[in-house]
Short mmCIF file of C-alpha atoms and ligand atoms in Angstrom, two decimals:
data_model
loop_
_atom_site.label_atom_id
_atom_site.label_comp_id
_atom_site.label_asym_id
_atom_site.label_seq_id
_atom_site.Cartn_x
_atom_site.Cartn_y
_atom_site.Cartn_z
CA MET A 1 1.35 11.49 18.99
CA ASN A 2 -2.10 8.68 20.31
CA VAL A 3 -3.06 7.42 17.80
CA ASP A 4 -6.47 7.33 19.98
CA SER A 5 -7.07 10.72 20.65
CA PRO A 6 -10.11 12.22 19.44
CA ASN A 7 -7.56 14.67 17.30
CA ILE A 8 -6.50 11.87 14.93
CA LYS A 9 -9.20 10.11 14.82
CA SER A 10 -11.42 13.14 13.91
CA LEU A 11 -8.27 14.18 11.41
CA LEU A 12 -8.07 10.55 9.84
CA SER A 13 -12.26 10.39 9.49
CA GLN A 14 -11.97 13.42 7.29
CA SER A 15 -9.08 12.03 4.61
CA LEU A 16 -7.33 14.79 4.78
CA THR A 17 -3.71 12.60 3.49
CA GLN A 18 -6.46 11.13 0.78
CA MET A 19 -7.58 14.44 -0.61
CA PHE A 20 -3.87 15.86 -0.24
CA LEU A 21 -2.86 12.82 -2.22
CA THR A 22 -5.88 13.27 -5.09
CA ASP A 23 -5.09 16.55 -4.82
CA ARG A 24 -1.58 16.75 -5.65
CA LEU A 25 -1.88 13.62 -8.54
CA ILE A 26 -4.59 15.64 -10.30
CA ARG A 27 -1.69 18.59 -10.37
CA PHE A 28 0.46 16.14 -11.87
CA ILE A 29 -1.90 14.76 -14.51
CA ASP A 30 -2.46 18.44 -15.02
CA GLU A 31 0.99 19.89 -15.19
CA GLU A 32 1.61 17.66 -17.23
CA GLY A 33 -0.12 17.56 -19.94
CA ILE A 34 -2.06 14.93 -19.53
CA SER A 35 -5.54 16.19 -19.08
CA LYS A 36 -5.34 18.82 -22.09
CA LEU A 37 -4.06 15.31 -24.15
CA LEU A 38 -7.25 13.41 -22.65
CA GLN A 39 -9.43 16.50 -23.13
CA SER A 40 -8.31 16.78 -26.96
CA MET A 41 -9.56 12.91 -28.12
CA ARG A 42 -12.63 12.66 -28.66
CA ARG A 43 -13.66 9.13 -26.97
CA PHE A 44 -11.15 6.76 -26.47
CA THR A 45 -10.34 3.39 -24.82
CA ILE A 46 -7.75 2.52 -22.07
CA GLU A 47 -5.06 1.17 -25.20
CA GLU A 48 -5.50 4.14 -26.42
CA ALA A 49 -4.87 6.49 -24.05
CA ILE A 50 -1.69 4.89 -23.31
CA GLU A 51 -1.02 5.24 -26.96
CA ALA A 52 -1.21 8.97 -26.82
CA PHE A 53 0.94 8.92 -23.76
CA ARG A 54 3.68 7.06 -25.50
CA GLN A 55 3.38 9.18 -28.52
CA LYS A 56 2.72 12.95 -27.42
CA LEU A 57 4.80 12.31 -24.23
CA GLY A 58 7.39 10.71 -24.81
CA TYR A 59 6.34 7.98 -21.86
CA LYS A 60 8.39 4.88 -22.13
CA LEU A 61 4.88 2.12 -21.44
CA GLN A 62 6.56 -0.76 -21.87
CA ASP A 63 7.20 -2.69 -18.53
CA ARG A 64 3.71 -3.87 -16.47
CA VAL A 65 4.46 -1.13 -13.57
CA ARG A 66 4.35 1.61 -16.12
CA LEU A 67 1.20 0.21 -18.28
CA ARG A 68 -0.30 0.02 -14.22
CA MET A 69 0.53 3.65 -13.38
CA ALA A 70 -1.01 4.30 -17.05
CA LYS A 71 -4.09 2.57 -16.17
CA ALA A 72 -4.11 4.08 -12.49
CA ILE A 73 -4.08 7.68 -13.85
CA ILE A 74 -7.61 6.48 -16.32
CA ASP A 75 -9.11 4.81 -13.19
CA LEU A 76 -8.65 8.14 -10.96
CA LEU A 77 -9.54 10.82 -13.63
CA HIS A 78 -13.33 8.71 -13.58
CA GLU A 79 -13.23 7.86 -10.25
CA CYS A 80 -13.10 11.48 -9.89
CA GLU A 81 -15.80 12.80 -12.77
CA TYR A 82 -13.29 14.24 -15.27
CA LEU A 83 -13.99 11.03 -17.03
CA GLU A 84 -17.56 9.43 -18.12
CA LYS A 85 -17.44 5.31 -19.27
CA ASN A 86 -19.34 3.78 -21.58
CA ASN A 87 -18.04 0.06 -21.80
CA GLU A 88 -14.82 -0.04 -22.66
CA PHE A 89 -15.09 4.05 -23.74
CA TYR A 90 -13.99 7.07 -22.39
CA LEU A 91 -14.86 10.47 -22.71
CA TRP A 92 -14.48 13.91 -21.13
CA ILE A 93 -16.76 15.03 -19.49
CA GLU A 94 -18.15 18.58 -21.54
CA GLY A 95 -16.61 21.65 -19.41
CA LYS A 96 -14.87 20.03 -16.69
CA SER A 97 -11.48 21.32 -15.92
CA ILE A 98 -9.79 20.67 -13.51
CA GLU A 99 -10.18 21.20 -10.09
CA THR A 100 -8.78 21.21 -7.09
CA LYS A 101 -10.14 20.21 -3.16
CA LEU A 102 -8.26 21.16 -0.64
CA SER A 103 -8.50 24.97 0.80
CA THR A 104 -4.72 26.02 1.82
CA ASP A 105 -6.09 25.86 5.52
CA GLU A 106 -6.50 22.20 5.00
CA PHE A 107 -3.78 21.80 2.68
CA LYS A 108 -1.96 22.92 5.47
CA VAL A 109 -2.43 20.61 8.70
CA ALA A 110 -2.59 17.53 5.96
CA LYS A 111 1.33 18.55 5.58
CA ASP A 112 2.19 19.60 9.14
CA THR A 113 0.16 16.29 10.75
CA PHE A 114 1.09 13.77 7.97
CA LYS A 115 4.72 15.22 6.99
CA GLY A 116 6.15 11.44 6.58
CA GLN A 117 3.46 10.37 4.20
CA VAL A 118 2.69 13.28 2.69
CA ASP A 119 6.28 14.23 2.07
CA PHE A 120 7.14 10.36 0.93
CA PHE A 121 4.19 11.02 -1.71
CA GLU A 122 5.32 14.08 -2.81
CA LYS A 123 9.01 12.96 -3.88
CA CYS A 124 7.02 9.96 -5.60
CA ILE A 125 5.15 12.26 -7.57
CA ILE A 126 8.03 13.99 -8.45
CA TYR A 127 9.77 12.04 -9.79
CA ALA A 128 7.05 10.14 -11.84
CA ASP A 129 7.69 11.82 -15.10
CA LYS A 130 11.68 10.84 -14.81
CA PHE A 131 10.69 7.37 -13.53
CA LEU A 132 7.61 7.13 -16.83
CA ASN A 133 9.89 8.68 -19.41
CA GLY A 134 12.12 5.03 -18.07
CA ASN A 135 13.92 6.30 -15.04
CA PRO A 136 14.88 3.63 -13.21
CA PRO A 137 13.52 3.49 -9.56
CA LEU A 138 13.60 6.25 -7.02
CA TYR A 139 13.87 4.22 -3.97
CA SER A 140 14.65 0.44 -3.35
CA PHE A 141 14.64 -1.58 -0.32
CA ASP A 142 18.69 -0.55 1.01
CA SER A 143 20.56 1.07 2.92
CA ASN A 144 20.39 4.63 0.97
CA SER A 145 16.70 4.12 1.41
CA THR A 146 16.43 3.16 5.32
CA GLU A 147 15.33 6.93 5.95
CA ILE A 148 13.33 7.72 3.20
CA TRP A 149 11.55 4.22 4.81
CA GLU A 150 11.27 5.22 8.32
CA GLU A 151 9.90 8.59 7.89
CA PHE A 152 7.46 7.79 5.63
CA LEU A 153 6.03 3.92 7.63
CA GLY A 154 6.09 5.69 10.47
CA ASN A 155 2.93 8.17 9.96
CA THR A 156 -0.16 8.18 12.08
CA GLU A 157 -2.24 6.54 9.76
CA PHE A 158 -0.32 3.49 9.27
CA ARG A 159 0.57 4.10 13.44
CA PHE A 160 -3.57 3.76 13.53
CA ALA A 161 -4.28 0.79 11.05
CA ARG A 162 -1.55 -1.03 13.06
CA SER A 163 -3.00 -0.61 16.49
CA VAL A 164 -6.55 -0.93 14.78
CA LEU A 165 -5.12 -4.24 13.31
CA ILE A 166 -3.15 -5.61 17.01
CA ASN A 167 -6.15 -5.76 18.73
CA LEU A 168 -8.32 -7.54 16.14
CA LEU A 169 -5.69 -10.32 15.95
CA PHE A 170 -4.28 -9.84 19.82
CA SER A 171 -7.51 -8.98 22.28
CA GLY A 172 -9.07 -11.81 23.82
CA ARG A 173 -5.44 -14.81 23.71
CA ASP A 174 -3.19 -15.75 25.92
CA ASP A 175 -0.06 -13.72 26.26
CA ASN A 176 3.03 -15.00 25.32
CA ALA A 177 1.63 -15.51 21.79
CA ASN A 178 4.52 -16.84 19.08
CA VAL A 179 4.52 -14.49 16.29
CA LEU A 180 6.29 -14.07 13.45
CA ALA A 181 6.85 -10.03 12.38
CA LEU A 182 7.24 -10.88 8.29
CA CYS A 183 9.26 -8.42 6.93
CA TYR A 184 9.39 -5.77 9.87
CA GLY A 185 10.99 -3.25 8.03
CA PRO A 186 12.25 -0.17 10.52
CA GLY A 187 10.45 -1.88 13.15
CA PHE A 188 6.96 0.22 13.82
CA ASP A 189 5.08 -3.07 13.93
CA ILE A 190 7.50 -4.60 16.55
CA LEU A 191 6.99 -1.28 18.73
CA GLN A 192 3.54 -0.71 18.67
CA MET A 193 2.86 -4.87 19.33
CA GLN A 194 5.01 -4.94 22.41
CA GLU A 195 3.55 -1.70 23.14
CA GLN A 196 0.06 -3.29 23.22
CA TYR A 197 0.97 -6.68 24.43
CA ASN A 198 3.08 -9.23 26.00
CA ILE A 199 4.55 -11.27 23.11
CA LYS A 200 7.43 -13.36 22.44
CA VAL A 201 8.65 -11.63 18.69
CA THR A 202 10.41 -13.70 15.75
CA ALA A 203 11.23 -10.70 13.23
CA LEU A 204 12.40 -12.35 9.50
CA ASP A 205 12.93 -9.82 6.55
CA PHE A 206 14.46 -10.39 2.74
CA LYS A 207 17.17 -8.09 3.61
CA ASP A 208 19.17 -7.01 7.19
CA ILE A 209 19.33 -3.23 6.25
CA PHE A 210 16.21 -2.56 8.37
CA GLN A 211 17.49 -4.90 11.77
CA SER A 212 20.04 -2.07 13.87
CA GLN A 213 16.61 0.65 13.21
CA ALA A 214 14.37 -1.56 14.60
CA SER A 215 16.57 -1.97 17.57
CA HIS A 216 17.36 0.99 18.61
CA ARG A 217 13.47 1.45 17.93
CA ILE A 218 11.68 -1.06 19.83
CA VAL A 219 11.03 -1.52 23.59
CA ASN A 220 12.97 -4.82 24.17
CA PRO A 221 15.35 -5.93 21.11
CA LYS A 222 17.30 -8.72 23.34
CA SER A 223 13.41 -10.35 23.63
CA VAL A 224 12.98 -10.74 19.48
CA LYS A 225 14.56 -13.68 17.66
CA TRP A 226 16.27 -11.76 14.37
CA ILE A 227 16.46 -14.06 11.75
CA LYS A 228 19.83 -13.51 9.52
CA SER A 229 17.79 -12.69 6.06
CA GLU A 230 20.45 -14.90 4.18
CA LEU A 231 18.25 -17.94 5.50
CA TRP A 232 14.96 -16.49 3.07
CA LYS A 233 15.40 -15.05 -0.71
CA GLY A 234 12.15 -12.70 -0.44
CA PHE A 235 8.55 -14.24 -1.60
CA GLY A 236 8.33 -16.61 -3.87
CA THR A 237 10.79 -19.03 -1.65
CA PRO A 238 9.92 -20.70 1.11
CA LEU A 239 10.02 -18.93 4.43
CA PRO A 240 12.99 -20.55 7.27
CA PHE A 241 10.55 -22.50 9.61
CA ASN A 242 9.07 -25.11 10.16
CA GLY A 243 5.42 -25.98 9.73
CA GLY A 244 2.63 -25.15 12.65
CA THR A 245 5.32 -22.85 14.63
CA PHE A 246 3.62 -19.56 15.45
CA ASP A 247 0.15 -18.27 16.74
CA ILE A 248 -0.04 -15.23 14.75
CA VAL A 249 2.08 -13.81 12.18
CA PHE A 250 1.97 -10.04 11.43
CA PHE A 251 1.98 -8.51 8.04
CA THR A 252 1.96 -5.21 7.11
CA CYS A 253 2.59 -2.40 4.30
CA ALA A 254 4.26 -5.68 1.98
CA ASP A 255 1.14 -7.59 0.52
CA PRO A 256 2.04 -4.41 -3.03
CA TYR A 257 5.60 -6.07 -2.69
CA ILE A 258 4.39 -9.72 -3.76
CA PRO A 259 4.93 -10.35 -7.24
CA GLU A 260 1.97 -11.93 -8.83
CA ASP A 261 2.91 -15.03 -9.62
CA SER A 262 4.00 -15.63 -6.57
CA ARG A 263 1.26 -14.93 -4.53
CA ASP A 264 -0.88 -18.08 -4.04
CA TYR A 265 2.78 -19.65 -2.74
CA VAL A 266 3.46 -16.63 -0.28
CA TYR A 267 0.57 -17.37 1.31
CA ARG A 268 -0.20 -20.86 1.40
CA ASP A 269 3.34 -20.80 2.99
CA ILE A 270 2.58 -19.10 5.73
CA PHE A 271 -0.63 -20.78 6.17
CA ARG A 272 2.18 -23.78 6.44
CA VAL A 273 4.21 -21.98 9.15
CA LEU A 274 0.39 -21.62 11.41
CA LYS A 275 0.07 -23.32 13.89
CA SER A 276 -4.09 -24.96 13.77
CA LYS A 277 -5.62 -21.67 15.14
CA GLY A 278 -3.31 -19.46 13.87
CA ILE A 279 -3.88 -15.94 12.91
CA LEU A 280 -2.45 -13.83 9.53
CA GLY A 281 -2.94 -10.26 9.67
CA ILE A 282 -2.30 -7.79 7.46
CA LEU A 283 -2.51 -4.96 6.55
CA THR A 284 -2.23 -3.03 2.82
CA ARG A 285 -4.90 -1.01 0.36
CA SER A 286 -7.22 -3.50 -2.18
CA TYR A 287 -7.50 -1.77 -6.03
CA PRO A 288 -10.96 0.27 -5.56
CA ASP A 289 -13.79 -2.04 -6.67
CA VAL A 290 -15.83 -1.28 -9.68
CA GLU A 291 -19.73 -2.55 -7.60
CA ARG A 292 -17.92 -0.33 -4.34
CA LYS A 293 -18.26 -3.57 -2.24
CA PHE A 294 -14.66 -4.26 -0.74
CA VAL A 295 -14.09 -0.51 -0.76
CA LYS A 296 -16.86 1.66 -0.40
CA ASP A 297 -15.32 5.11 0.76
CA PRO A 298 -14.99 7.32 -2.00
CA PHE A 299 -11.78 9.33 -0.64
CA VAL A 300 -10.15 6.26 0.09
CA ARG A 301 -10.91 4.86 -3.24
CA ARG A 302 -9.35 7.99 -4.98
CA GLY A 303 -6.38 8.04 -2.54
CA THR A 304 -5.95 5.02 -3.01
CA LEU A 305 -5.64 5.27 -6.39
CA CYS A 306 -2.89 8.05 -6.04
CA HIS A 307 -0.67 5.83 -3.82
CA ASP A 308 -0.41 3.19 -5.76
CA PHE A 309 0.74 5.12 -8.56
CA SER A 310 2.93 6.97 -6.76
CA GLU A 311 4.68 3.82 -4.93
CA SER A 312 4.83 2.98 -8.32
CA VAL A 313 8.26 4.45 -8.77
CA CYS A 314 10.09 1.82 -5.74
CA GLU A 315 11.81 -1.07 -6.66
CA GLY A 316 9.92 -4.39 -6.65
CA TRP A 317 6.40 -2.49 -6.43
CA TYR A 318 3.69 -4.66 -7.44
CA GLY A 319 0.36 -3.04 -6.58
CA PHE A 320 -2.37 -3.13 -4.80
CA TYR A 321 -4.34 -5.98 -5.54
CA HIS A 322 -8.43 -6.48 -5.63
CA ALA A 323 -10.15 -7.06 -2.66
CA HIS A 324 -12.25 -10.08 -4.68
CA ASN A 325 -9.51 -11.72 -6.08
CA SER A 326 -7.89 -11.61 -2.39
CA LEU A 327 -10.83 -13.44 -1.06
CA ASN A 328 -10.87 -15.92 -3.56
CA LEU A 329 -7.06 -16.66 -3.21
CA PHE A 330 -7.38 -17.27 0.78
CA LYS A 331 -10.33 -18.71 0.85
CA ALA A 332 -9.08 -21.51 -1.77
CA ILE A 333 -5.07 -22.05 0.60
CA GLY A 334 -8.13 -22.79 3.39
CA TYR A 335 -8.07 -19.51 5.58
CA ARG A 336 -11.14 -18.89 7.33
CA ILE A 337 -12.26 -15.36 6.60
CA ASP A 338 -12.36 -13.54 10.40
CA THR A 339 -12.88 -10.01 9.36
CA VAL A 340 -12.13 -7.46 6.48
CA MET A 341 -12.66 -4.28 7.56
CA LEU A 342 -11.64 -0.96 6.64
CA ASN A 343 -12.43 -0.56 3.30
CA ALA A 344 -10.26 -4.44 2.42
CA SER A 345 -7.18 -2.80 4.36
CA ILE A 346 -6.94 -4.81 6.83
CA TRP A 347 -7.66 -8.80 6.95
CA ARG A 348 -7.86 -11.51 10.00
CA LEU A 349 -7.65 -14.76 8.48
CA ASP A 350 -7.41 -17.80 10.93
CA LYS A 351 -6.41 -21.30 10.09
CA PRO A 352 -8.64 -23.75 11.08
C1 SAM B 1 7.02 -0.40 2.52
S1 SAM B 1 7.68 -1.92 3.60
C2 SAM B 1 6.69 -2.63 5.36
C3 SAM B 1 7.92 -2.34 6.75
C4 SAM B 1 6.98 -3.03 7.58
N1 SAM B 1 6.31 -3.83 7.13
C5 SAM B 1 5.74 -1.59 7.65
O1 SAM B 1 4.90 -1.73 7.95
O2 SAM B 1 6.55 -0.64 8.76
C6 SAM B 1 7.33 -3.04 2.99
C7 SAM B 1 8.69 -4.88 3.60
O3 SAM B 1 9.11 -5.26 2.39
C8 SAM B 1 9.47 -5.77 2.42
N2 SAM B 1 10.07 -6.91 0.73
C9 SAM B 1 10.25 -5.71 -0.15
N3 SAM B 1 10.42 -6.61 -1.78
C10 SAM B 1 10.40 -7.60 -0.83
C11 SAM B 1 10.30 -9.17 -1.66
N4 SAM B 1 10.82 -9.16 -2.79
N5 SAM B 1 11.00 -10.32 -0.43
C12 SAM B 1 10.26 -9.89 1.32
N6 SAM B 1 10.51 -8.63 1.52
C13 SAM B 1 10.06 -7.84 0.88
C14 SAM B 1 10.57 -4.77 2.81
O4 SAM B 1 11.80 -5.34 3.02
C15 SAM B 1 10.27 -4.50 3.54
O5 SAM B 1 10.78 -4.33 5.10
#
């Protein structure tokens, strides 16, 4: 599928996937009895809602990720204007009943066009009830799940976003830039970079499970320097490269897997391996900010909350970070913030 076709752009701009995801999670909230429960509580704080989820729905909300899911539900209901917020208190808006927004036709188009993405989220949401009741994660980064990740990460929307990021990082640069594909996964990052530019790629992930999948996908696997994962134990441990090695570090859809207390380390270490005048490109989402300064689009705000909730059933998910925290972190490390765009999902950071 051509990501540049007017069709794709127009479908993306209609935010169909975001709407699909929102409808799907709202349905889950209804079917689980969450909406009924919240309607029955006169006014409540987030802590009271969590306690009610534990007592009335039996959810095992002890750990960080499951607590975060509960918070995402409340934030979504607030964002969709089912809940009013007054200081720390929430109140179900009088007479407001659960409704979905997509027409049957739109629903079908979303399912057909954004299949990989829509199917992935659907499976995650179906499992969410079990997960909230204490069952283990649905998917991990292991050999049993590589097909699932491939189906999900190859989706049209991410492909479009990667191509925007690639143009932002590479245009105007000389050929043969030395690029680190960090957390390359099923290989879409390398494929798209090779399709668009003539570059030298070094590929690193914390497990080797994706290497053969990625090699089969890309244009020229022999030109890629594959680093054995035994040399890197993942986020929070040093990248196996000397300082000043790369012109560009390409890092997509992996920031929400960085543990919060390792984030400073990870971005400092990327800074270290970049050459002076090197660039870090990040593709992620940012958690909707109250001020609407970073995540402005209402559909994206809702879709991001749903995405955060859904992918929580995957092992190691930490969630989308707040853009202002990211910005402060990047500045403190010494990056120059060149570009933050598309609802703070695409970042270009330069090393002076
Ligand atoms: C959702 S995939 C994204 C893959 C690829 N960048 C893409 O956009 O198609 C997340 C990536 O983060 C990596 N990852 C997950 N947890 C990690 C950890 N603790 N340390 C290092 N990498 C991790 C996975 O191996 C995987 O490549």
